[in-house]
Coordinates of C-alpha atoms and ligand atoms in Angstrom, one line a residue:
M1 CA 27.9 -15.4 61.4
D2 CA 30.9 -17.6 60.7
K3 CA 34.3 -16.7 62.0
L4 CA 37.7 -18.1 61.2
I5 CA 40.0 -18.8 64.1
I6 CA 43.7 -19.0 63.4
Q7 CA 46.6 -20.0 65.7
G8 CA 49.6 -18.3 64.2
G9 CA 53.2 -19.4 64.0
F10 CA 53.0 -22.6 61.9
S11 CA 54.8 -22.9 58.6
L12 CA 53.0 -24.2 55.6
N13 CA 54.4 -27.3 53.9
G14 CA 53.2 -29.8 51.3
D15 CA 51.0 -29.8 48.2
V16 CA 47.9 -27.9 47.3
T17 CA 45.7 -28.0 44.2
V18 CA 44.5 -24.7 42.8
S19 CA 40.7 -24.5 42.0
G20 CA 39.1 -23.3 38.8
A21 CA 39.1 -19.5 38.5
K22 CA 36.1 -17.7 40.0
N23 CA 36.6 -14.8 37.6
A24 CA 36.7 -17.1 34.6
A25 CA 33.7 -19.2 35.7
L26 CA 31.3 -16.2 36.3
P27 CA 31.4 -14.8 32.7
I28 CA 31.4 -18.3 31.2
L29 CA 28.4 -19.4 33.2
C30 CA 26.6 -16.2 31.9
A31 CA 27.8 -17.1 28.4
S32 CA 25.5 -20.2 28.6
L33 CA 22.6 -17.7 27.9
L34 CA 23.9 -17.3 24.4
A35 CA 23.6 -20.9 23.4
E36 CA 20.7 -22.9 22.1
T37 CA 22.0 -26.2 23.3
P38 CA 23.6 -27.2 26.7
L39 CA 27.0 -25.9 27.8
H40 CA 29.1 -28.4 29.9
L41 CA 31.7 -27.0 32.2
T42 CA 34.3 -28.6 34.5
A43 CA 36.5 -27.1 37.3
V44 CA 33.7 -24.9 38.5
A45 CA 34.7 -24.2 42.1
A46 CA 32.3 -24.5 45.0
L47 CA 32.1 -20.8 45.8
K48 CA 29.3 -18.5 47.0
D49 CA 29.6 -16.3 43.9
I50 CA 29.2 -19.3 41.7
D51 CA 26.0 -20.3 43.6
T52 CA 24.7 -16.8 43.2
T53 CA 25.2 -16.8 39.5
L54 CA 23.6 -20.3 39.1
K55 CA 20.6 -19.1 41.1
L56 CA 20.4 -16.0 38.9
L57 CA 20.5 -18.1 35.7
A58 CA 18.0 -20.6 37.1
M59 CA 15.6 -17.7 37.8
M60 CA 15.7 -16.8 34.1
G61 CA 14.8 -20.3 33.1
V62 CA 18.3 -21.9 32.5
K63 CA 18.2 -25.5 33.5
V64 CA 21.2 -26.1 35.7
V65 CA 22.7 -29.5 36.6
R66 CA 25.6 -29.5 39.1
D67 CA 27.6 -32.4 40.2
A68 CA 30.6 -31.5 42.3
E69 CA 32.8 -29.3 40.0
K70 CA 30.8 -30.2 36.8
V71 CA 28.0 -27.9 35.7
S72 CA 25.7 -28.2 32.7
L73 CA 23.6 -25.3 31.7
D74 CA 20.7 -25.5 29.2
A75 CA 19.4 -22.1 28.1
S76 CA 17.0 -23.5 25.4
D77 CA 13.9 -22.2 27.3
V78 CA 14.7 -18.8 28.9
Q79 CA 11.5 -16.9 30.0
S80 CA 12.9 -14.0 32.1
F81 CA 15.4 -11.4 31.0
E82 CA 15.9 -9.7 34.3
A83 CA 18.5 -9.5 37.0
T84 CA 16.9 -8.0 40.1
Y85 CA 18.5 -5.6 42.6
E86 CA 18.4 -8.3 45.2
M87 CA 20.8 -10.5 43.0
V88 CA 23.0 -7.7 41.6
K89 CA 23.6 -6.1 45.0
T90 CA 25.0 -9.4 46.4
M91 CA 27.3 -9.9 43.4
R92 CA 28.3 -7.1 41.0
A93 CA 29.4 -9.6 38.4
S94 CA 25.6 -10.3 37.7
I95 CA 26.0 -7.4 35.2
L96 CA 27.6 -10.1 33.0
V97 CA 24.1 -11.3 32.0
L98 CA 23.4 -8.0 30.3
G99 CA 25.3 -8.6 27.1
P100 CA 24.2 -12.2 26.5
L101 CA 20.5 -11.5 27.2
L102 CA 20.4 -8.5 24.9
A103 CA 22.3 -10.2 22.1
R104 CA 20.2 -13.4 22.1
F105 CA 16.7 -12.2 23.2
G106 CA 16.8 -8.5 22.2
T107 CA 15.8 -7.3 25.6
A108 CA 17.3 -7.2 29.1
R109 CA 16.5 -5.5 32.4
V110 CA 19.5 -5.5 34.9
S111 CA 19.7 -3.6 38.1
L112 CA 22.5 -1.1 38.4
P113 CA 25.0 -2.5 40.9
G114 CA 25.2 0.6 43.2
G115 CA 28.0 1.1 45.7
C116 CA 30.7 -1.4 46.7
A117 CA 33.2 -1.7 49.4
I118 CA 36.2 -1.0 47.2
G119 CA 35.0 2.0 45.3
S120 CA 32.2 3.3 43.1
R121 CA 32.8 0.8 40.3
P122 CA 30.5 2.2 37.6
V123 CA 29.3 0.2 34.6
D124 CA 29.2 3.1 32.1
L125 CA 31.6 1.5 29.7
H126 CA 29.4 -1.7 29.5
I127 CA 26.4 0.6 28.6
K128 CA 28.3 2.8 26.1
G129 CA 29.7 -0.2 24.4
L130 CA 26.3 -1.8 23.9
Q131 CA 24.9 1.6 22.7
S132 CA 27.7 1.8 20.1
M133 CA 26.3 -1.5 18.8
G134 CA 22.9 0.2 18.4
A135 CA 21.2 -0.9 21.6
A136 CA 18.6 1.4 23.1
I137 CA 19.3 1.8 26.8
H138 CA 17.4 3.7 29.4
I139 CA 18.2 3.9 33.1
K140 CA 14.9 3.8 35.0
H141 CA 14.1 3.0 38.6
G142 CA 17.7 1.9 39.2
Y143 CA 17.6 -0.6 36.3
I144 CA 19.3 -0.7 33.0
Q145 CA 16.6 -1.4 30.4
A146 CA 18.1 -2.4 27.1
S147 CA 16.5 -3.3 23.8
T148 CA 17.4 -4.1 20.2
L149 CA 13.9 -4.4 18.9
H150 CA 14.3 -1.3 16.7
L151 CA 17.4 -2.7 14.9
P152 CA 17.5 -4.7 11.6
N153 CA 16.6 -8.3 12.4
R154 CA 16.5 -7.1 16.0
R155 CA 20.2 -7.8 16.2
L156 CA 23.0 -5.7 17.7
Q157 CA 25.2 -4.2 15.0
G158 CA 28.9 -4.7 14.9
A159 CA 30.9 -1.6 15.9
R160 CA 34.4 -0.3 16.6
Y161 CA 34.5 0.7 20.3
Y162 CA 37.4 2.2 22.3
M163 CA 37.1 1.6 26.0
D164 CA 38.7 4.6 27.8
M165 CA 39.5 2.5 30.8
V166 CA 40.6 -1.1 30.8
T167 CA 37.6 -3.0 32.2
V168 CA 37.6 -6.8 32.7
T169 CA 33.9 -7.5 33.0
G170 CA 33.2 -4.7 30.5
T171 CA 35.4 -6.4 27.9
E172 CA 33.7 -9.7 28.6
N173 CA 30.1 -8.3 28.4
L174 CA 30.8 -6.7 25.1
M175 CA 32.7 -9.7 23.7
M176 CA 29.7 -11.9 24.5
A177 CA 27.2 -9.4 23.0
A178 CA 29.3 -9.0 19.8
S179 CA 29.4 -12.8 19.3
L180 CA 25.7 -12.7 18.2
A181 CA 25.8 -9.2 16.6
E182 CA 25.4 -8.6 12.9
G183 CA 28.9 -7.9 11.4
K184 CA 32.3 -7.1 12.8
T185 CA 33.0 -5.6 16.2
V186 CA 36.5 -4.3 17.2
L187 CA 37.1 -3.7 20.9
E188 CA 40.0 -1.4 21.5
N189 CA 41.9 -1.0 24.8
A190 CA 40.4 -4.3 25.8
A191 CA 41.4 -6.1 29.0
K192 CA 44.1 -8.7 28.5
E193 CA 43.4 -10.7 31.7
P194 CA 43.6 -14.6 31.3
E195 CA 40.0 -14.9 32.3
V196 CA 39.0 -12.8 29.2
V197 CA 41.1 -15.3 27.1
D198 CA 39.4 -18.3 28.7
L199 CA 35.9 -16.8 27.9
A200 CA 37.0 -16.2 24.3
E201 CA 38.2 -19.8 24.0
C202 CA 34.9 -21.1 25.4
L203 CA 32.8 -18.8 23.1
N204 CA 34.8 -20.0 20.1
K205 CA 34.1 -23.6 21.0
M206 CA 30.4 -22.5 21.0
G207 CA 30.7 -21.3 17.4
A208 CA 31.8 -17.7 17.9
N209 CA 34.5 -16.1 15.8
I210 CA 36.8 -14.1 18.1
T211 CA 40.4 -13.2 17.6
G212 CA 42.9 -11.2 19.5
A213 CA 41.8 -12.1 23.1
G214 CA 44.8 -11.6 25.3
T215 CA 45.8 -8.5 23.4
D216 CA 44.3 -5.0 23.6
V217 CA 42.4 -5.3 20.3
I218 CA 39.7 -8.0 20.2
T219 CA 37.9 -8.6 16.9
I220 CA 34.6 -10.4 16.9
I221 CA 32.7 -11.4 13.7
G222 CA 29.2 -12.0 14.8
V223 CA 27.4 -15.2 14.0
E224 CA 23.6 -16.0 13.9
K225 CA 23.6 -18.7 16.5
L226 CA 25.8 -20.2 19.2
R227 CA 25.6 -23.8 20.5
G228 CA 26.7 -25.6 23.6
A229 CA 30.2 -26.9 24.1
T230 CA 32.5 -28.6 26.7
H231 CA 35.0 -26.4 28.5
N232 CA 37.4 -26.7 31.5
I233 CA 37.7 -23.4 33.5
I234 CA 41.3 -22.2 33.8
C235 CA 43.0 -22.2 37.2
D236 CA 42.5 -19.4 39.7
R237 CA 45.7 -17.3 39.5
I238 CA 44.7 -15.2 42.5
E239 CA 44.0 -18.2 44.7
A240 CA 47.4 -19.6 43.5
G241 CA 49.1 -16.3 44.3
T242 CA 47.6 -16.2 47.8
Y243 CA 49.0 -19.7 48.7
M244 CA 52.3 -18.7 47.3
V245 CA 52.4 -15.7 49.6
A246 CA 51.3 -17.9 52.5
A247 CA 54.2 -20.2 51.9
A248 CA 56.7 -17.4 51.7
M249 CA 55.4 -15.6 54.8
T250 CA 55.3 -18.7 57.0
G251 CA 58.7 -19.9 55.9
G252 CA 57.6 -23.2 54.4
E253 CA 57.7 -25.1 51.1
V254 CA 54.5 -25.5 49.2
K255 CA 54.0 -27.1 45.8
L256 CA 51.0 -25.8 43.9
H257 CA 49.3 -28.0 41.3
N258 CA 47.1 -26.8 38.5
A259 CA 49.0 -23.5 38.7
R260 CA 49.9 -21.7 35.5
A261 CA 53.1 -19.8 36.2
D262 CA 52.7 -18.0 32.8
L263 CA 49.7 -16.2 34.3
L264 CA 51.6 -15.1 37.3
D265 CA 54.7 -13.4 36.1
A266 CA 54.4 -10.2 38.0
V267 CA 53.6 -12.0 41.3
I268 CA 56.4 -14.5 40.9
E269 CA 58.8 -11.6 40.1
K270 CA 57.9 -9.8 43.3
L271 CA 58.1 -13.0 45.5
R272 CA 61.6 -13.6 44.2
E273 CA 62.5 -9.9 44.8
A274 CA 61.3 -10.4 48.4
G275 CA 63.7 -13.4 48.8
A276 CA 61.5 -16.4 48.3
E277 CA 62.6 -19.2 46.1
V278 CA 60.1 -19.9 43.3
K279 CA 60.4 -23.0 41.0
V280 CA 58.2 -23.3 38.1
S281 CA 57.2 -26.2 35.8
L282 CA 55.2 -25.1 32.8
A283 CA 55.0 -28.6 31.6
E284 CA 53.4 -29.9 34.8
N285 CA 51.6 -26.7 35.7
T286 CA 53.2 -26.6 39.1
I287 CA 54.8 -23.8 41.1
T288 CA 56.9 -24.5 44.2
V289 CA 57.5 -21.7 46.7
K290 CA 60.1 -22.1 49.4
S291 CA 61.3 -19.5 52.0
N292 CA 63.0 -19.3 55.4
G293 CA 60.4 -16.7 56.4
K294 CA 62.8 -13.8 56.3
L295 CA 61.5 -11.5 53.5
K296 CA 62.5 -8.1 52.2
A297 CA 59.9 -5.4 51.7
V298 CA 58.9 -5.0 48.0
N299 CA 57.2 -2.0 46.3
I300 CA 53.9 -2.8 44.5
R301 CA 52.0 -0.9 41.9
T302 CA 48.8 -2.5 40.6
A303 CA 47.7 -2.1 37.0
P304 CA 45.8 -4.2 34.4
H305 CA 47.3 -7.5 33.3
P306 CA 50.1 -8.4 32.7
A307 CA 51.2 -5.9 35.4
F308 CA 50.7 -6.7 39.1
P309 CA 47.0 -7.6 39.8
T310 CA 44.9 -5.5 42.2
D311 CA 43.5 -8.7 43.5
M312 CA 46.9 -9.6 45.0
Q313 CA 47.6 -6.1 46.5
A314 CA 46.1 -6.9 49.9
Q315 CA 48.0 -10.2 50.3
F316 CA 51.4 -8.4 49.5
M317 CA 50.5 -5.7 52.0
A318 CA 50.2 -8.4 54.7
M319 CA 53.6 -9.8 53.5
N320 CA 55.2 -6.4 53.6
A321 CA 53.8 -5.8 57.1
V322 CA 56.3 -8.4 58.4
A323 CA 59.1 -8.0 55.9
D324 CA 62.4 -6.3 56.5
G325 CA 62.3 -2.6 55.3
V326 CA 59.8 -0.2 54.0
A327 CA 57.5 -0.7 51.0
K328 CA 55.3 1.6 48.9
V329 CA 52.1 -0.1 47.8
T330 CA 50.2 1.9 45.1
E331 CA 46.7 1.0 44.0
T332 CA 45.8 2.4 40.6
I333 CA 42.7 0.3 39.7
F334 CA 40.2 0.9 42.6
E335 CA 39.8 4.1 44.5
N336 CA 39.1 2.6 48.0
R337 CA 41.0 -0.6 48.1
F338 CA 42.8 -0.2 51.4
M339 CA 40.1 -1.4 53.7
H340 CA 42.4 -4.1 55.0
V341 CA 44.9 -1.5 56.3
Q342 CA 42.9 -0.7 59.5
E343 CA 42.4 -4.3 60.3
L344 CA 46.1 -5.1 59.7
Q345 CA 46.9 -2.3 62.0
R346 CA 44.9 -4.0 64.7
L347 CA 47.3 -6.9 64.4
G348 CA 50.2 -4.5 64.9
A349 CA 51.2 -3.6 61.3
D350 CA 52.8 -0.2 60.7
I351 CA 51.0 1.2 57.7
S352 CA 50.2 4.8 56.7
I353 CA 48.0 5.8 53.7
D354 CA 48.5 8.8 51.5
G355 CA 46.0 8.9 48.7
N356 CA 46.3 5.8 46.6
T357 CA 49.6 4.8 48.2
A358 CA 50.3 2.9 51.4
L359 CA 53.6 3.1 53.1
V360 CA 54.3 -0.2 54.9
K361 CA 57.1 -0.4 57.5
G362 CA 57.8 -4.0 58.3
V363 CA 57.5 -5.0 62.0
T364 CA 59.2 -8.1 63.5
Q365 CA 56.0 -9.6 64.9
L366 CA 52.3 -9.2 64.5
D367 CA 50.0 -10.1 67.4
G368 CA 46.7 -11.9 67.1
A369 CA 43.4 -9.9 67.5
I370 CA 39.8 -9.9 66.5
V371 CA 39.6 -8.4 63.0
M372 CA 36.8 -8.0 60.4
A373 CA 36.8 -9.1 56.8
T374 CA 35.6 -6.3 54.5
D375 CA 36.0 -7.6 51.0
L376 CA 37.2 -10.8 49.4
R377 CA 40.9 -10.0 49.0
A378 CA 41.1 -7.9 52.1
S379 CA 40.0 -11.0 54.0
A380 CA 42.7 -13.1 52.4
S381 CA 45.3 -10.6 53.7
L382 CA 43.9 -11.0 57.2
V383 CA 44.2 -14.8 56.9
L384 CA 47.9 -14.4 55.8
A385 CA 48.6 -12.1 58.7
G386 CA 46.9 -14.4 61.1
L387 CA 49.1 -17.3 59.9
V388 CA 52.2 -15.5 61.2
A389 CA 50.7 -13.5 64.1
R390 CA 51.5 -14.5 67.7
G391 CA 48.6 -16.2 69.3
E392 CA 45.0 -16.3 68.1
T393 CA 43.5 -14.2 65.3
V394 CA 39.7 -14.3 64.9
I395 CA 38.4 -13.1 61.5
E396 CA 34.8 -12.1 61.5
R397 CA 32.4 -11.9 58.5
I398 CA 34.2 -14.6 56.6
Y399 CA 31.4 -14.9 54.1
H400 CA 33.6 -12.7 52.0
L401 CA 36.2 -15.5 51.9
D402 CA 33.6 -18.0 50.9
R403 CA 32.9 -15.9 47.8
G404 CA 36.3 -16.6 46.4
Y405 CA 38.4 -19.3 48.2
E406 CA 37.3 -22.9 47.7
F407 CA 37.8 -25.2 50.7
L408 CA 40.0 -22.6 52.4
E409 CA 40.2 -24.2 55.8
E410 CA 40.7 -27.7 54.4
K411 CA 43.5 -26.6 52.1
L412 CA 45.3 -24.6 54.8
T413 CA 44.9 -27.4 57.4
K414 CA 46.4 -29.9 55.0
L415 CA 49.4 -27.6 54.7
G416 CA 49.9 -27.5 58.4
A417 CA 48.0 -24.4 59.4
K418 CA 45.9 -24.3 62.6
V419 CA 42.6 -22.9 61.3
R420 CA 39.0 -23.6 62.3
R421 CA 35.6 -22.2 61.5
S422 CA 33.2 -21.3 64.3
N423 CA 29.8 -19.6 64.4
Ligands
UD1_1 C1 37.2 -7.6 37.6 C2 37.4 -8.7 38.6 C3 38.0 -8.2 39.9 C4 39.2 -7.4 39.7 C5 39.0 -6.4 38.6 C6 40.3 -5.7 38.2 C7 35.6 -10.2 37.9 C8 34.3 -10.8 38.2 N1 36.1 -9.3 38.8 O1 36.3 -6.7 38.2 O2 38.2 -9.3 40.7 O3 39.6 -6.8 40.8 O4 38.5 -6.9 37.4 O5 41.3 -6.6 37.7 O6 36.3 -10.6 36.9 N2 35.3 1.1 35.3 C9 34.6 2.2 34.9 N3 33.5 2.0 34.1 C10 33.1 0.8 33.7 C11 33.8 -0.4 34.2 C12 34.9 -0.2 35.0 O7 34.9 3.3 35.2 O8 32.1 0.7 33.0 C13 36.5 1.3 36.2 C14 36.3 0.7 37.6 O9 35.6 1.6 38.4 C15 37.7 0.4 38.0 C16 38.4 0.0 36.7 O10 37.5 0.5 35.6 O11 38.3 1.6 38.5 C17 38.6 -1.5 36.5 O12 37.4 -2.2 36.8 P1 37.0 -3.5 36.0 O13 38.1 -4.1 35.3 O14 35.7 -3.2 35.3 O15 36.6 -4.4 37.3 P2 35.6 -5.6 37.2 O16 35.5 -6.1 35.9 O17 34.4 -5.1 38.0

């Protein structure tokens, strides 16, 4: 299994281009199932989760043509309406095919995701939302079996649905389903994440009628058919945030291109509070982070967008581990998202956990060690720690990183890091 070997102690300097967002691409790839003509996408990053989604769609009969970061998807001849356990267990986001399959074909069979490293992560709200649109849903043999065949014209029926937790993929699944439903759907307490907005924009180009994406009430007037369109995936704000923290921690100066500062307010605020200099150009979509490497500890509390993203919590934990002072890091989205703490401790971090809060006491120096990646963002925090640790850090099980960071070693190496992959 591949490992990442990092020699710590080199500051990062130069330019880096942020890739298309994984979490925007995954629902948009699944949205291709809704269209009768081909959907053409650009800025689709070369990531394991993207490969998995394309494989899943191809298994259903979607014709996929991929050329570097361009992907075309033709769902004019879909013959299978199933996402198997084998697929869903490797990537929970496979649940995003449920809404599109049901809305367009009136039937879907999707495995329940099961457990996951960062908590139980149920999909009950996806299911209840579809039921509120009239779908008949049964859980059998570990699969969600959904049908609209009993409904008028076999179509989902528009509904008003309040989600009692903010769920990103839940909002996306229901928005896609409602696009082809009969009548009006109103999703209340919807997720406001930029990736939801990007999906809504793509669906509208495909002929959907969606308003309010980016607010907590999304209104969808169903249409009978959707067609293909051309869409460029928005930049990955979490990848951007990770390189920003890397620049701040290593005491360098990094200019990020294709980086939307308006999607990163909470992260930029916290980096400035820590003492890094952050310059933003909204016109050019660039963010420059400069630091002398001496940072102050900053408290973090994760919450749905536009608050501080849970997907940046682990990276800020690594930053706090070498900052001056004590920081409280509170995770409110996922119940078990401190898997990185034990690994950071192996590098010499001083962190204690009490429930959903971690108390991080900054130390002057981390020391390289062998550590293990446990999930995607936890792995990113280990890379960041490795960049500033004394000596060599070996990160095992880096397939997690390949799920979400495009060309990681290449990008870091270009910025001056000493990183290599070995197996
Ligand atoms: C998405 C992102 C993930 C990010 C997360 C939170 C994708 C592919 N993944 O995950 O990177 O960390 O948002 O920003 O976009 N919940 C329920 N019932 C449901 C659905 C969710 O109880 O039916 C709970 C979850 O257990 C969790 C919370 O709601 O505690 C938020 O989860 P959710 O927003 O759904 O996360 P994902 O969409 O899976």
